[in-house]
Short mmCIF file of C-alpha atoms in Angstrom, two decimals:
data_model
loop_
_atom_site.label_atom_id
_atom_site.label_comp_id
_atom_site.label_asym_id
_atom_site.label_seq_id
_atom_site.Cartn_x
_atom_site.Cartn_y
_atom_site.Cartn_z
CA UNK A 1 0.00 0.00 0.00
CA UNK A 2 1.29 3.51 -1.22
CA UNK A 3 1.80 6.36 1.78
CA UNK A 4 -1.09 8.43 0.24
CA UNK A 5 -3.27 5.64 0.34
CA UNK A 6 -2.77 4.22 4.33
CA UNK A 7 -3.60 7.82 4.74
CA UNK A 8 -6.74 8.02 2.99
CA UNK A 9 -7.17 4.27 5.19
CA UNK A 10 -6.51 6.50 8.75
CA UNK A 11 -8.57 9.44 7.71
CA UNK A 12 -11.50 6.84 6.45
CA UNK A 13 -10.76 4.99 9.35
CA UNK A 14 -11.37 8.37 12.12
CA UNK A 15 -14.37 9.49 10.19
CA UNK A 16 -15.94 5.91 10.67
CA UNK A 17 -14.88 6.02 14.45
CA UNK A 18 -16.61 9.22 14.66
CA UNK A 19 -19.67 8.40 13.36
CA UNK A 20 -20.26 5.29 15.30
CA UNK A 21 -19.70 7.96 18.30
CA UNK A 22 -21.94 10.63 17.65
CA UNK A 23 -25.16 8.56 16.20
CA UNK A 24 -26.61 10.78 13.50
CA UNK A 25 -30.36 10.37 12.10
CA UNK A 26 -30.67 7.43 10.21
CA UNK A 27 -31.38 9.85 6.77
CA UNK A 28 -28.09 11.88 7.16
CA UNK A 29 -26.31 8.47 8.53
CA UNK A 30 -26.93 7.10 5.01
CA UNK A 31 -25.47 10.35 3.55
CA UNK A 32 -22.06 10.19 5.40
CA UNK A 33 -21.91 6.95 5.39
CA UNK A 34 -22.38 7.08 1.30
CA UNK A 35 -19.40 10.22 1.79
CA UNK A 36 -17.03 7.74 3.54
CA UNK A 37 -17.25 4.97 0.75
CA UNK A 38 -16.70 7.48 -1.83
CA UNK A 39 -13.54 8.71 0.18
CA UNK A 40 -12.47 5.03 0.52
CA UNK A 41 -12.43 4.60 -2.93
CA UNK A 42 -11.26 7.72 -4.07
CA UNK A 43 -8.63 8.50 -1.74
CA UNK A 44 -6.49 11.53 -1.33
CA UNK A 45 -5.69 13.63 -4.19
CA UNK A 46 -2.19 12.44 -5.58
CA UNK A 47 0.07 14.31 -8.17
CA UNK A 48 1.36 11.59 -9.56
CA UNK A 49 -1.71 11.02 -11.42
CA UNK A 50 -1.55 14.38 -12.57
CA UNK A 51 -5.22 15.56 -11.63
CA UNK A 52 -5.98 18.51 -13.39
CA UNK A 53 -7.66 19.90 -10.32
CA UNK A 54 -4.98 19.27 -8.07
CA UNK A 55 -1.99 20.01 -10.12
CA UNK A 56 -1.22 23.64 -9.53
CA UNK A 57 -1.16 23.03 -6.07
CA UNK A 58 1.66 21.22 -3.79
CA UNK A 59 -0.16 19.12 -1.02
CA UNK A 60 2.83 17.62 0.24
CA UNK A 61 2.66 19.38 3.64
CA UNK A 62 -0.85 18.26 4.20
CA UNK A 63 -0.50 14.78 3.28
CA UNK A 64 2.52 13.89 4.74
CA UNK A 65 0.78 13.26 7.94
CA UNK A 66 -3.05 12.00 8.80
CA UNK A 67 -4.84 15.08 10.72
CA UNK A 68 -7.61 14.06 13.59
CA UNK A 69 -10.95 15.43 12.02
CA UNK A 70 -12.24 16.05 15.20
CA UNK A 71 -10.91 19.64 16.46
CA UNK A 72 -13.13 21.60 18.52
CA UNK A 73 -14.81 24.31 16.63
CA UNK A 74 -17.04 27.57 18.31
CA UNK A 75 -19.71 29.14 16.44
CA UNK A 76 -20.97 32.69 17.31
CA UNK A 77 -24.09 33.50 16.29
CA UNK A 78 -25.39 36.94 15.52
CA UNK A 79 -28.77 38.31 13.84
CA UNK A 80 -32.26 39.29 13.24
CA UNK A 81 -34.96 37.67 15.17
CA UNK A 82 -37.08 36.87 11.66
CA UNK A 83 -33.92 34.55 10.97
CA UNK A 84 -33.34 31.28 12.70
CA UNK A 85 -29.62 30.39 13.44
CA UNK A 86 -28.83 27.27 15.61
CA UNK A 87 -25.77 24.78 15.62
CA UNK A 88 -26.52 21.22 16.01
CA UNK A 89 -24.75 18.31 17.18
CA UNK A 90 -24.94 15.74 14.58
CA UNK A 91 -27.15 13.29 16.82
CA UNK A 92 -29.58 16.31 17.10
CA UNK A 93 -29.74 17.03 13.70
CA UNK A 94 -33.28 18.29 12.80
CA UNK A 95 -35.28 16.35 10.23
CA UNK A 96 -36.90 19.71 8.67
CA UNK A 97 -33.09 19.92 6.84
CA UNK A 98 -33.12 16.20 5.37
CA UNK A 99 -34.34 18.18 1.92
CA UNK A 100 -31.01 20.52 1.77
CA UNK A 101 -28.30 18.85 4.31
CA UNK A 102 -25.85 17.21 1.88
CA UNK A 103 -27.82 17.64 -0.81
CA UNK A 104 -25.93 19.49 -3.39
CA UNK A 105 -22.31 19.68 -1.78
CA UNK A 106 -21.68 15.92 -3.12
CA UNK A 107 -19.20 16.62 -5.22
CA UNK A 108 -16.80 14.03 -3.77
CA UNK A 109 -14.98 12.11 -6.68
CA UNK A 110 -13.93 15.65 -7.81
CA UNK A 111 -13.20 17.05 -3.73
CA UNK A 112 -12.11 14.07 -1.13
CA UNK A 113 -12.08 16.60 1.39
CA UNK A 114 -16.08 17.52 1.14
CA UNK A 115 -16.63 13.94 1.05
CA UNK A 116 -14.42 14.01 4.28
CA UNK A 117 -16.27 16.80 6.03
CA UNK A 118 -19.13 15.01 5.29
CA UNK A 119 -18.15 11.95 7.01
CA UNK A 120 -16.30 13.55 9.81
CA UNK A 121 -18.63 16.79 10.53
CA UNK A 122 -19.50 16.73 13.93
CA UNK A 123 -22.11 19.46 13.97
CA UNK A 124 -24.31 21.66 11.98
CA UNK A 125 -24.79 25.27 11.58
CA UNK A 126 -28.09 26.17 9.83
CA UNK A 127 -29.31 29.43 8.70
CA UNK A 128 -32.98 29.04 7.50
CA UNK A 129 -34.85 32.45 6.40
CA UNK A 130 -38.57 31.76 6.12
CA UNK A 131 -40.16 32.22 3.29
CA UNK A 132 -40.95 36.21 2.47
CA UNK A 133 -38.99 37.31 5.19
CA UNK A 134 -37.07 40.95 4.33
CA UNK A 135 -34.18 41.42 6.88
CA UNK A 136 -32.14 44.73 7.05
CA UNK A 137 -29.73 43.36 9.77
CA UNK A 138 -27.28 40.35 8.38
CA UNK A 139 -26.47 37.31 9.75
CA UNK A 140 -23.19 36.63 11.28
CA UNK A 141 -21.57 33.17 11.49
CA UNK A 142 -18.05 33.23 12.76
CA UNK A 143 -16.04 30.06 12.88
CA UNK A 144 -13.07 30.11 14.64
CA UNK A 145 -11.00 26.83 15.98
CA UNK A 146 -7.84 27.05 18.65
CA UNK A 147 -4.78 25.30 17.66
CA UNK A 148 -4.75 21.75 19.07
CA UNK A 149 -2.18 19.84 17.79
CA UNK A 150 -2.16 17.67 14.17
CA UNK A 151 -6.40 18.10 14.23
CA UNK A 152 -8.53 19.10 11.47
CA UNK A 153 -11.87 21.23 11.88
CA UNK A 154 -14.44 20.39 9.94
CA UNK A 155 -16.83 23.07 10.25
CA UNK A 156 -20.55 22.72 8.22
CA UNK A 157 -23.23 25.66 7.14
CA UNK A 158 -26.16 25.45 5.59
CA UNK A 159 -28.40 28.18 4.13
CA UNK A 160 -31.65 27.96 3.01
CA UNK A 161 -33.23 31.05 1.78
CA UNK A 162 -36.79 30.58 1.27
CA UNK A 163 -39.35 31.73 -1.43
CA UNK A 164 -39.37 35.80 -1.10
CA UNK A 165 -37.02 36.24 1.04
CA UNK A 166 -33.85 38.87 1.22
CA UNK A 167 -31.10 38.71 3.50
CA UNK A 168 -27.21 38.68 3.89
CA UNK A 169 -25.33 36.24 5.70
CA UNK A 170 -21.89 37.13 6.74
CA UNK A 171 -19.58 33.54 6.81
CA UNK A 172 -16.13 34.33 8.63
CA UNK A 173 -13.73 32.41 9.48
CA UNK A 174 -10.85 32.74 12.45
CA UNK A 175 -9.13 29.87 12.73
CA UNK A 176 -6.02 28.54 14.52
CA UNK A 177 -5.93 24.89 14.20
CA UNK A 178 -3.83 23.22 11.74
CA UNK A 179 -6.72 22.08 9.46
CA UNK A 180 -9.78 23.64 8.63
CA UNK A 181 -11.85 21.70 6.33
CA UNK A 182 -14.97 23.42 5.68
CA UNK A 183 -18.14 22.62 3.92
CA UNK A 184 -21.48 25.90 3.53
CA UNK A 185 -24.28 24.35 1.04
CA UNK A 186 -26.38 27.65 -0.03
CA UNK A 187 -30.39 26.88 -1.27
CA UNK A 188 -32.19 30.40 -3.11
CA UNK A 189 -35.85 30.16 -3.17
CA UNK A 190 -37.70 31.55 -6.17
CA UNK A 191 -37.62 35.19 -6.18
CA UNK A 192 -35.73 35.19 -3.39
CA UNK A 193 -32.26 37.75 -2.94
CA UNK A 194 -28.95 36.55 -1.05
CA UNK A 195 -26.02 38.63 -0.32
CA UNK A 196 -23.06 36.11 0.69
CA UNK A 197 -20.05 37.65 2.02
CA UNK A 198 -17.39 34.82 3.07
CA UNK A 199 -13.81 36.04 4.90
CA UNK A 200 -11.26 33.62 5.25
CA UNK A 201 -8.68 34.76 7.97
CA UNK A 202 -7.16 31.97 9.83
CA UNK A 203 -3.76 32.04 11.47
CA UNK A 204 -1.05 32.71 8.97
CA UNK A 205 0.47 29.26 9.54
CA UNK A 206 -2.87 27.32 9.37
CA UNK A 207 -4.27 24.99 6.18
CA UNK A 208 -7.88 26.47 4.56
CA UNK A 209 -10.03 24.00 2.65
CA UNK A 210 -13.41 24.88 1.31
CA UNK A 211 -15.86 23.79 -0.62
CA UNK A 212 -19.77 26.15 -1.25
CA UNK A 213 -21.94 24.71 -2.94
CA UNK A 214 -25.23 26.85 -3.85
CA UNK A 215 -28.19 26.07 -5.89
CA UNK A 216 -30.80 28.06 -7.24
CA UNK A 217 -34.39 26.51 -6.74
CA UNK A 218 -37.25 27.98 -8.89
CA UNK A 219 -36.68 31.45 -11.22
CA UNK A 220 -36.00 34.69 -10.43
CA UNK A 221 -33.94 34.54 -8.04
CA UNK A 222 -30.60 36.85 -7.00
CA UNK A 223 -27.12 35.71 -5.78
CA UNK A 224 -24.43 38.32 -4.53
CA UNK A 225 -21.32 36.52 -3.62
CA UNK A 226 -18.38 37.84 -2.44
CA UNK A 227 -15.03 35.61 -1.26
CA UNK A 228 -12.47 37.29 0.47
CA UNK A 229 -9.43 35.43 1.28
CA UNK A 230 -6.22 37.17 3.60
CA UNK A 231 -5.00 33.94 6.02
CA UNK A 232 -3.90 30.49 5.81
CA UNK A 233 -0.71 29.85 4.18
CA UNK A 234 -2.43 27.42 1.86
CA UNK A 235 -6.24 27.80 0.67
CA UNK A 236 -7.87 25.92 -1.47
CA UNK A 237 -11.75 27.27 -2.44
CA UNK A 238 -14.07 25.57 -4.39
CA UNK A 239 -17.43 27.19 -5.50
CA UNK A 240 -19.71 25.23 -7.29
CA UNK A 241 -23.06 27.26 -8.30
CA UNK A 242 -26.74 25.42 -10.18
CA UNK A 243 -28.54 27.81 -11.93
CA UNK A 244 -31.79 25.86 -11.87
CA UNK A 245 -34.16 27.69 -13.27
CA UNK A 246 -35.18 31.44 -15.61
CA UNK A 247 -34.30 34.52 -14.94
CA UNK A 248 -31.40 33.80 -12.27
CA UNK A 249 -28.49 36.01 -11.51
CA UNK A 250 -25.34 34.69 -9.71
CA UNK A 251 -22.67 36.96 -9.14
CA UNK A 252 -19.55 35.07 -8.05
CA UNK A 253 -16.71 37.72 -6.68
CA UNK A 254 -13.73 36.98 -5.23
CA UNK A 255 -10.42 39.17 -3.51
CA UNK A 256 -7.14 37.93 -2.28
CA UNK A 257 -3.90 39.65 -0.89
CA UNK A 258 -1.15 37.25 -0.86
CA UNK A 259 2.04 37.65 1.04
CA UNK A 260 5.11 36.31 2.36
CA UNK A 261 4.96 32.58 0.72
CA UNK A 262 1.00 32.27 0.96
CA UNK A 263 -0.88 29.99 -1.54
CA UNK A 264 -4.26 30.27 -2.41
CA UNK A 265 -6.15 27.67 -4.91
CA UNK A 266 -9.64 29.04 -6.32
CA UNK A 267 -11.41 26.91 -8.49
CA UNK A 268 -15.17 28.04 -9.54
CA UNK A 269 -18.13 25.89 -11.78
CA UNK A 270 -20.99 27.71 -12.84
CA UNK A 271 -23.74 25.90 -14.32
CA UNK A 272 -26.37 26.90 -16.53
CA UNK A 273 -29.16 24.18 -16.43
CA UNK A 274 -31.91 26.37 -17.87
CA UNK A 275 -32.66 29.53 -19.97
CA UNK A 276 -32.78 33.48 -19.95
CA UNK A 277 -29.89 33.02 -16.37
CA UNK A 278 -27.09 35.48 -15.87
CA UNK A 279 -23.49 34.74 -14.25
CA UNK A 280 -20.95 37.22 -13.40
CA UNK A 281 -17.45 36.41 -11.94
CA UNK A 282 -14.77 38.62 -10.74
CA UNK A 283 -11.59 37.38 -9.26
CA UNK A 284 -8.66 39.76 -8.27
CA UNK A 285 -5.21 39.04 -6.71
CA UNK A 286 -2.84 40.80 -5.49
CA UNK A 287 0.62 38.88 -4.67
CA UNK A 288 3.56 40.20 -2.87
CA UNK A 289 6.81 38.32 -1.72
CA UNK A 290 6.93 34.70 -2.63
CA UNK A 291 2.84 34.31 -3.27
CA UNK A 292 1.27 32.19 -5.58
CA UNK A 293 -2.09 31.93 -6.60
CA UNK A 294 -4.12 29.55 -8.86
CA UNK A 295 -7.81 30.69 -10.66
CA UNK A 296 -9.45 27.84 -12.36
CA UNK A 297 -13.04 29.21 -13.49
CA UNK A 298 -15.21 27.00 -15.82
CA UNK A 299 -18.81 27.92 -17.24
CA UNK A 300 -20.89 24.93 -17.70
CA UNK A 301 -24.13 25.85 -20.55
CA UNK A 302 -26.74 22.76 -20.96
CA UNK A 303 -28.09 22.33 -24.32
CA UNK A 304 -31.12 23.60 -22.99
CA UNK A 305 -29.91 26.81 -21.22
CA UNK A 306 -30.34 29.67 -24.37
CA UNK A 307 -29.95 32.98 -23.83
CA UNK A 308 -27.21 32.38 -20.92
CA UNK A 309 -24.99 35.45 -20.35
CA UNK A 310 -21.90 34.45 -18.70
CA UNK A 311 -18.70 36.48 -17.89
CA UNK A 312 -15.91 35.62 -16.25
CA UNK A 313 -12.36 37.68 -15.29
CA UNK A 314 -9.37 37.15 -13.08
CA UNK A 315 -7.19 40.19 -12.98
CA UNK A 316 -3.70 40.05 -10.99
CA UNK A 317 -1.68 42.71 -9.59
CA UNK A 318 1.84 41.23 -8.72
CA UNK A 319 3.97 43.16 -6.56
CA UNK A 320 7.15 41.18 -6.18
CA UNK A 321 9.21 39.60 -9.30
CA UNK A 322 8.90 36.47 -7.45
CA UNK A 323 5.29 36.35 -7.34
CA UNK A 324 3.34 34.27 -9.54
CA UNK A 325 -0.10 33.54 -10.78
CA UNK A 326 -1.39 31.15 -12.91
CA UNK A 327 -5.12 31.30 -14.31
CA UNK A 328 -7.13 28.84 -16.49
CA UNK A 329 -10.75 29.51 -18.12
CA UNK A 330 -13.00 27.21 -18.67
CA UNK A 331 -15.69 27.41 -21.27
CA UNK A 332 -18.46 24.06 -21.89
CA UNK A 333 -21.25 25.06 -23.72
CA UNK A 334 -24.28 22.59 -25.63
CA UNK A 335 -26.08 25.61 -26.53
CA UNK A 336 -25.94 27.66 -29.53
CA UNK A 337 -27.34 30.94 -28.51
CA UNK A 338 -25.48 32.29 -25.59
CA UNK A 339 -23.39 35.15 -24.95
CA UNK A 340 -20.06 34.14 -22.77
CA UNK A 341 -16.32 35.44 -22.01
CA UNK A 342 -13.47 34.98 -19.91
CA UNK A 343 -10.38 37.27 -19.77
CA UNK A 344 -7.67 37.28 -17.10
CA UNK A 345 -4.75 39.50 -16.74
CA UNK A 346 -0.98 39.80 -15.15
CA UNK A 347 0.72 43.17 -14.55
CA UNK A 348 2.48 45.04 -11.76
CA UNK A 349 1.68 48.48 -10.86
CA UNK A 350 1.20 51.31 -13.35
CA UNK A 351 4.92 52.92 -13.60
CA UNK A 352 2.97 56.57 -14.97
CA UNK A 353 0.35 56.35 -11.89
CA UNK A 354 3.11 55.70 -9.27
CA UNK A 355 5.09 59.04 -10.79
CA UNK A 356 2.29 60.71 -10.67
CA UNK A 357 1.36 60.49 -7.31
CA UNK A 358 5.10 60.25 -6.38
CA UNK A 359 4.95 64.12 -8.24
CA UNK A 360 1.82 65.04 -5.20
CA UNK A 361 4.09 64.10 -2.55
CA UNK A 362 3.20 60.60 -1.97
CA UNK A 363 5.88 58.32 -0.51
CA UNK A 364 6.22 55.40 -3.13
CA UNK A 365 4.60 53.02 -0.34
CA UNK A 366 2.04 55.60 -0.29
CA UNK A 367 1.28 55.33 -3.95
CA UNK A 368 1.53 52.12 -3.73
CA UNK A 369 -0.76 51.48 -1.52
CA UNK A 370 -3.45 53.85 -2.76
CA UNK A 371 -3.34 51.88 -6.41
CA UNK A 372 -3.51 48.40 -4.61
CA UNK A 373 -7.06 50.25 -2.68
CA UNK A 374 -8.21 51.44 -6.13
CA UNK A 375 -7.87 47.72 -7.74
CA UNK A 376 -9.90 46.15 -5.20
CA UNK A 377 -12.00 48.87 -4.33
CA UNK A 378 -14.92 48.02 -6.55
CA UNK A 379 -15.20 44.25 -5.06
CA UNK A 380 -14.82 46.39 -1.52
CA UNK A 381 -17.72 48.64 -2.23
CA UNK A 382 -20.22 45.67 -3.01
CA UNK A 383 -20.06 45.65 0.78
CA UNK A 384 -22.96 47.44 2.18
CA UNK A 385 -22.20 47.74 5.63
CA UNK A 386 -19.82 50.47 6.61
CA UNK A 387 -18.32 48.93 9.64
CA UNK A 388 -17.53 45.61 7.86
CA UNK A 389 -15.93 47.41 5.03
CA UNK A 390 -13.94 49.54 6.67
CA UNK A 391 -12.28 46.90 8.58
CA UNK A 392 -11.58 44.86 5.27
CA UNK A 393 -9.66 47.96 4.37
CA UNK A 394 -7.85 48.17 7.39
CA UNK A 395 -6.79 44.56 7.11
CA UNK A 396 -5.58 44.86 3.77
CA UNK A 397 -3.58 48.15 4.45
CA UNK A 398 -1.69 45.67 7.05
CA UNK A 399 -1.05 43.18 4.71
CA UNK A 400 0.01 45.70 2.40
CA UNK A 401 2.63 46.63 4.85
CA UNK A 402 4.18 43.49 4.62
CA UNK A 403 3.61 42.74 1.03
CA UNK A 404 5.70 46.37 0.18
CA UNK A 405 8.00 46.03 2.74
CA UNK A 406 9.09 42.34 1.56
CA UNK A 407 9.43 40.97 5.39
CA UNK A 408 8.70 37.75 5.47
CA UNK A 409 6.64 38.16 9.39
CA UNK A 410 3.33 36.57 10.18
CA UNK A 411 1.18 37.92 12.20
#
């Protein structure tokens, strides 16, 4: 037996201990248990068979070693009354989620690591907003983990926007442990309007997974998503959106400010499964030091889905020579009248803005820093809430710091 494959055996092997601890409802027993078969088979994702999903990124730190899934992980809950926010242990799981709860994140021959969460979760945060509810206050879910040795978190969200509804939900993440291995399934009701913020900032040193899944039920429905990505020395994200029905609109954003020798790995599916839907993604990076970050982005059009307007763009500011970012569109399309693009871009900073500025007494970290604000400041100002957005820009004028100053420091 290979290394990579007695660990795939250990991890399989926890995830079934775990389960046969914690007792989940026969429904969602069948689910993980259905996870944990697929993860036996599959395994761990292994270079040497040169997966095109994996091969940009160098897992050799995370699989040279089996991490616990069972780290200890605190949710803090925050929001309107109209909205109902709870964390379950996985033998209290409530049976008015069987129609969502692993329902759409199943992705597992492509991820092993959802398949893992799924096996391994051991509780549930839900977010359910009943149907026609309007809420002017978000929803707050923030994740954080301590550091506890080899352990993996495997943190789990679920949203379910009803029929009629608007609302944002704020996902955040703070973690220390060694591991976090995260799973959010999204449902949008018909007609109903989501605005999805999700901030990754775990410890500098610490190992992000994700996968977010949404799906749109029914037509007319609005998604606002928005990924933003500081910690962790290595992230991988996977977003994986079903536009199920007419007259949807997804907007998939995402940021990222890379320094010292962080790696980040975003790969995005959007899939049109009917007509008259609209899909808009926006990825920017900006890498300083010895950053590197992967954008995989592919647009998925069923032969049925006509009239599908789909855009896609992954711009890249890189601040250091050594920098580097690599970026691969994705186009599938069975249908014959659509309207799609993709576009992605490299550069460093604009040599004629920096003089100029330098010319109105700027310091060149000071011009620097005010170009680096003005790239990301239109995926800043899709935030709506001041105090949230103001502390984004805060964070990322401390990361700048480090990114200009080339000191390789965590903080």
């Amino acid at each position: 037996m290979s290394a990579l494959a007695e660990l795939a055996a250990a991890y399989a092997g926890a995830a079934e201990n775990q389960q046969q601890a914690q007792g989940a409802p026969a429904w969602l027993e069948s689910r993980r248990q259905a996870a944990l078969a697929t993860f036996r088979t599959r395994g761990m994702p292994n270079q040497l068979r040169r997966e095109e999903r994996w091969r940009f990124l160098n897992l050799q730190s995370l699989l040279a070693r089996m991490y616990e899934p069972n780290a200890p992980v605190t949710v803090e809950l925050t929001g309107p009354d109209a909205i109902s926010a709870q964390v379950y242990n996985i033998a209290e799981t409530p049976p008015t989620v069987e129609p969502w709860l692993a329902a759409i994140a199943t992705d597992y021959d492509d991820n092993p690591f959802t398949a893992l969460n799924t096996a391994a979760c051991q509780q549930i945060t839900v977010v359910h907003i009943p149907a026609t509810v309007q809420a002017d206050e978000p929803v707050y879910v923030t994740i954080s983990t301590e550091a506890d040795g080899d352990r993996m978190a495997c943190p789990r969200l679920l949203v379910v926007a009803e029929a009629g509804t608007r609302a944002t939900v704020i996902e955040r993440y703070a973690g220390r442990a060694a591991v976090t291995n995260t799973v959010t399934e999204v449902h949008i009701g018909q007609d109903a309007q989501l605005h999805h913020i999700r901030i990754q900032d775990d410890h500098a040193d610490a190992v992000h997974l994700s996968t977010t899944a949404v799906r749109h039920h029914g037509n007319n429905s609005t998604l606002n998503g928005l990924s933003i990505n500081l910690g962790a020395r290595l992230a991988r994200n996977d977003i994986n959106v079903q536009l199920d029905g007419e007259q949807l609109e997804s907007t998939i954003n995402g940021m990222y400010l890379l320094v010292n020798d962080q790696v980040i790995d975003n790969h995005t599916r959007i899939e049109h499964l009917q007509p008259n839907s609209i899909s808009h993604e926006l990825f920017k990076g900006v890498l300083g030091n010895r950053s590197r970050a992967v954008f995989n982005g592919r647009i998925y059009v069923d032969q049925k889905a006509q009239k599908t307007d789909a855009f896609q763009s992954n711009p890249n500011l890189l601040l250091s020579d050594d920098a580097v970012a690599n970026s691969n569109p994705e186009l599938e399309i069975y249908a014959d009248d659509v309207r799609c693009s993709h576009g992605a871009t490299y550069g460093d900073l604009e040599q004629d803005a920096l003089f100029y500025l330098r010319t109105r007494g700027f310091s060149r970290d000071q011009a620097e820093e005010i170009l680096v604000n003005a790239f990301l400041g239109e995926l800043l100002e899709t935030i709506d809430i001041d105090q949230l957005r103001a502390e984004m820009q805060q964070r990322i004028a401390d990361r700048m710091q480090i990114a200009l100053s080339g000191a390789l420091t965590s903080r």
